[in-house]
Short mmCIF file of C-alpha atoms in Angstrom, two decimals:
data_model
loop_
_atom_site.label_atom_id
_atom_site.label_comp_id
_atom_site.label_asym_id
_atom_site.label_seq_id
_atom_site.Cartn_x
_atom_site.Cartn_y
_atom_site.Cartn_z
CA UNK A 1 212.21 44.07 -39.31
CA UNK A 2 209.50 46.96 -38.60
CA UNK A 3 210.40 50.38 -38.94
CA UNK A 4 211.06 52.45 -36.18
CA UNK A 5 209.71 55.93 -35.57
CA UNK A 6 210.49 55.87 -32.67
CA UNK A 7 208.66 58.64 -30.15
CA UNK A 8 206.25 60.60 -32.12
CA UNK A 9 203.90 63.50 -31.33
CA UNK A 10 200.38 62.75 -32.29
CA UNK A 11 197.29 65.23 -32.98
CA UNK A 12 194.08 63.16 -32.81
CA UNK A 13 190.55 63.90 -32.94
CA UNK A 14 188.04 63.01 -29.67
CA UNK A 15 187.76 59.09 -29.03
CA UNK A 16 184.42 59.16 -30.04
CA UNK A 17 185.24 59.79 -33.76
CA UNK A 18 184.51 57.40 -36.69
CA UNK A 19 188.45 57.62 -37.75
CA UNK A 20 189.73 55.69 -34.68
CA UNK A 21 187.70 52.77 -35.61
CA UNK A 22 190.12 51.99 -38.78
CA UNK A 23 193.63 50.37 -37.13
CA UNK A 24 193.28 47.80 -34.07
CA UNK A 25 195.01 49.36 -31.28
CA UNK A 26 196.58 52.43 -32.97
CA UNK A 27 194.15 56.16 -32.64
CA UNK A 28 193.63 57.71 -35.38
CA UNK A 29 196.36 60.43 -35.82
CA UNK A 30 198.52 63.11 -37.54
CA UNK A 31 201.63 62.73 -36.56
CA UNK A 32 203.67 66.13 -36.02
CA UNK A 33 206.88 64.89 -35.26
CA UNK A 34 208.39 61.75 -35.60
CA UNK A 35 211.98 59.57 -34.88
CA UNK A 36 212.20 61.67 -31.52
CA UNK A 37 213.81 60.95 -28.28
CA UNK A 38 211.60 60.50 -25.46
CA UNK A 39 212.74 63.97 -23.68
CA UNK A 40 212.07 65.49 -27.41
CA UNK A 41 208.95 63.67 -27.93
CA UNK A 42 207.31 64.85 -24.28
CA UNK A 43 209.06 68.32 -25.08
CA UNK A 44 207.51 68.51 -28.14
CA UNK A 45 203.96 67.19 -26.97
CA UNK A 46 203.91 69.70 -24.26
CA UNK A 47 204.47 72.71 -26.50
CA UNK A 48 201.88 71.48 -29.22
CA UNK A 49 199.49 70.35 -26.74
CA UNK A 50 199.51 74.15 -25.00
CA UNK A 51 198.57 75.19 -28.11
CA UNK A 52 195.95 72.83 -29.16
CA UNK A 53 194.44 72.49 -26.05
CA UNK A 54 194.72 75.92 -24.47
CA UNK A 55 191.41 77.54 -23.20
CA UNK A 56 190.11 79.99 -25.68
CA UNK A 57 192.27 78.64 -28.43
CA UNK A 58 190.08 76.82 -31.01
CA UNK A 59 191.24 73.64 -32.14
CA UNK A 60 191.89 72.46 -35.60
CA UNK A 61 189.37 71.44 -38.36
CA UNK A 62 190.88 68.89 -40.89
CA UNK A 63 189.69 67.45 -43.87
CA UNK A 64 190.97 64.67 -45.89
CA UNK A 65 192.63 65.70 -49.30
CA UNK A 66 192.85 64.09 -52.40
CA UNK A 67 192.93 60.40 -52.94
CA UNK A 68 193.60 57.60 -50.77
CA UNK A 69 197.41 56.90 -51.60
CA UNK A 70 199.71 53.82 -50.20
CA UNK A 71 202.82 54.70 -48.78
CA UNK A 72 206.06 52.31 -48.38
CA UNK A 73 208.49 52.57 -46.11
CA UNK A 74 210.77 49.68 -46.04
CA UNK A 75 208.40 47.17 -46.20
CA UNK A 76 205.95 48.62 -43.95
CA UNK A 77 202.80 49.67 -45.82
CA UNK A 78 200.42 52.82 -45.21
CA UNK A 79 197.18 53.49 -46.59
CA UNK A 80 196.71 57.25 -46.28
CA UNK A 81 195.06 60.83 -46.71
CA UNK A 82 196.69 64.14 -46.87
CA UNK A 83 194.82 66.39 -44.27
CA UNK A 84 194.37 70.44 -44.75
CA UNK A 85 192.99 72.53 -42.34
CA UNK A 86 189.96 74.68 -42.85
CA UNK A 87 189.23 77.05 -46.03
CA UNK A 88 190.32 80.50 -44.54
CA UNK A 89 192.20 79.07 -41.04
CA UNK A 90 195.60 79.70 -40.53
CA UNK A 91 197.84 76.80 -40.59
CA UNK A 92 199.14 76.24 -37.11
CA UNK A 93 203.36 77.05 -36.52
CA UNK A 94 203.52 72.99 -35.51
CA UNK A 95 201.56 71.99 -38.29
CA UNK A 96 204.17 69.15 -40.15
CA UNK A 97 204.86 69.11 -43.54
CA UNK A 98 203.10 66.45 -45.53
CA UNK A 99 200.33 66.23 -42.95
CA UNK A 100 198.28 62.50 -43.44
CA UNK A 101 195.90 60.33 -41.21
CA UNK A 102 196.66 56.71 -41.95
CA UNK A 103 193.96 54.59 -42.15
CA UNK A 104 195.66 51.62 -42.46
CA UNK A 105 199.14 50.16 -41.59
CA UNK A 106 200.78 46.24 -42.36
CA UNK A 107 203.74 44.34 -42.29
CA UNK A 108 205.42 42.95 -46.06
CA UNK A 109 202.34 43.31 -48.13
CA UNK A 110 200.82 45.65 -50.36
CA UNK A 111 197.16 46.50 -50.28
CA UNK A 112 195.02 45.74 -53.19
CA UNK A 113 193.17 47.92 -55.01
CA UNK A 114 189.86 46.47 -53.55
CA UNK A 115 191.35 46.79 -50.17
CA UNK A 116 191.86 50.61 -50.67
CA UNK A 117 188.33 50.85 -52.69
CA UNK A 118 186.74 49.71 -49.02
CA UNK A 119 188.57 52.29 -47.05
CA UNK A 120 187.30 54.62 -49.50
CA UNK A 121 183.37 53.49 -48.60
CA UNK A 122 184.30 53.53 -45.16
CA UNK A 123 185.41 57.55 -45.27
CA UNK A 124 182.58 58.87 -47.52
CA UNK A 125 180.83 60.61 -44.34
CA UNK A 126 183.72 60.96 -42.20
CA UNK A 127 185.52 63.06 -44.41
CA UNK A 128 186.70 65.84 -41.66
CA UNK A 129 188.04 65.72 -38.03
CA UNK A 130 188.47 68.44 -35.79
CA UNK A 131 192.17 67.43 -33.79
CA UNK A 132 192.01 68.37 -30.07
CA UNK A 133 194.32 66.72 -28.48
CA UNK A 134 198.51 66.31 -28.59
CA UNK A 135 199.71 62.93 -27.41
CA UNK A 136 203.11 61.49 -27.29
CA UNK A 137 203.11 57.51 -28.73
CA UNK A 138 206.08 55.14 -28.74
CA UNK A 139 206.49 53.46 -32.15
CA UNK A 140 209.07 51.01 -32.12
CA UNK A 141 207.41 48.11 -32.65
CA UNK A 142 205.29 46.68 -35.09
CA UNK A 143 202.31 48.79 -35.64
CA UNK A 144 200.17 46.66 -33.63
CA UNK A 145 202.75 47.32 -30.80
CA UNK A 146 202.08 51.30 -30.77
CA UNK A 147 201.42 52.86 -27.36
CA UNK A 148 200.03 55.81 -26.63
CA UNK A 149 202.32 57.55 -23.76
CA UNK A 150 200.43 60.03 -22.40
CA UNK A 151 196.85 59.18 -22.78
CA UNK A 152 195.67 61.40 -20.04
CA UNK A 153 192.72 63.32 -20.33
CA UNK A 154 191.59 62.43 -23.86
CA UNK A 155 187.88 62.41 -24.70
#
């Protein structure tokens, strides 16, 4: 049975970048919240999304961090960086704890080592992101499944 986050608040970089190329159907993301309600979810978005997106307000500079780890949860695997923002930058107030990009999600099976190793090669020049918008996404489903809720305005 897949897990279920859920609504969840996203952060993602413009559509243009190399990260959302990774998972069929599913941006690249950070997600800042997750297992919300819908009214929390669009509550949520809303707030982070003023902040983000506000004129004047620069937006955030990530970088991967570390190694590529794989995450379990049930049996739904996650291949995954920790993101930091800039050297020097304050750490937004709805930055989450634990913050991570996936770059890779399935159903029952582990990835192999190989499997991560290509991820790896994919990421060598891509290693940074700068997140501009907030976007609430509906994961109940299987990964594949993921929608995007809001998907107004991105670029």
């Amino acid at each position: 049975m897949p897990v279920d986050f859920k609504h969840c608040v996203w952060a993602l970089p413009a559509s243009n970048h190399p990260w959302h190329a990774f998972i069929d159907s599913v941006p690249a993301h950070m997600s800042v919240r997750t297992g919300l309600s819908s009214t929390e979810a669009r509550q949520e978005t809303r707030w982070v999304r003023e902040r983000l997106e506000a004129r004047g307000e620069p937006c955030v500079r990530v970088h991967l961090h570390g190694n590529l780890r794989q995450t379990k949860t049930r049996d739904f695997y996650a291949l995954e960086y920790a993101v930091r923002p800039d050297a020097g930058a304050s750490v937004p107030g709805w930055w989450p704890q634990g913050a991570h990009v996936s770059f890779a999600y399935r159903q029952g099976e582990r990835y192999s080592k190989a499997e991560m190793h290509a991820v790896e090669q994919r990421l060598l020049y891509a290693r940074s992101a700068v997140l501009v918008h907030a976007r609430t996404a509906l994961c109940s489903r299987p990964a594949s499944a993921w929608r995007v809720l809001d998907d107004s305005s991105q670029t």
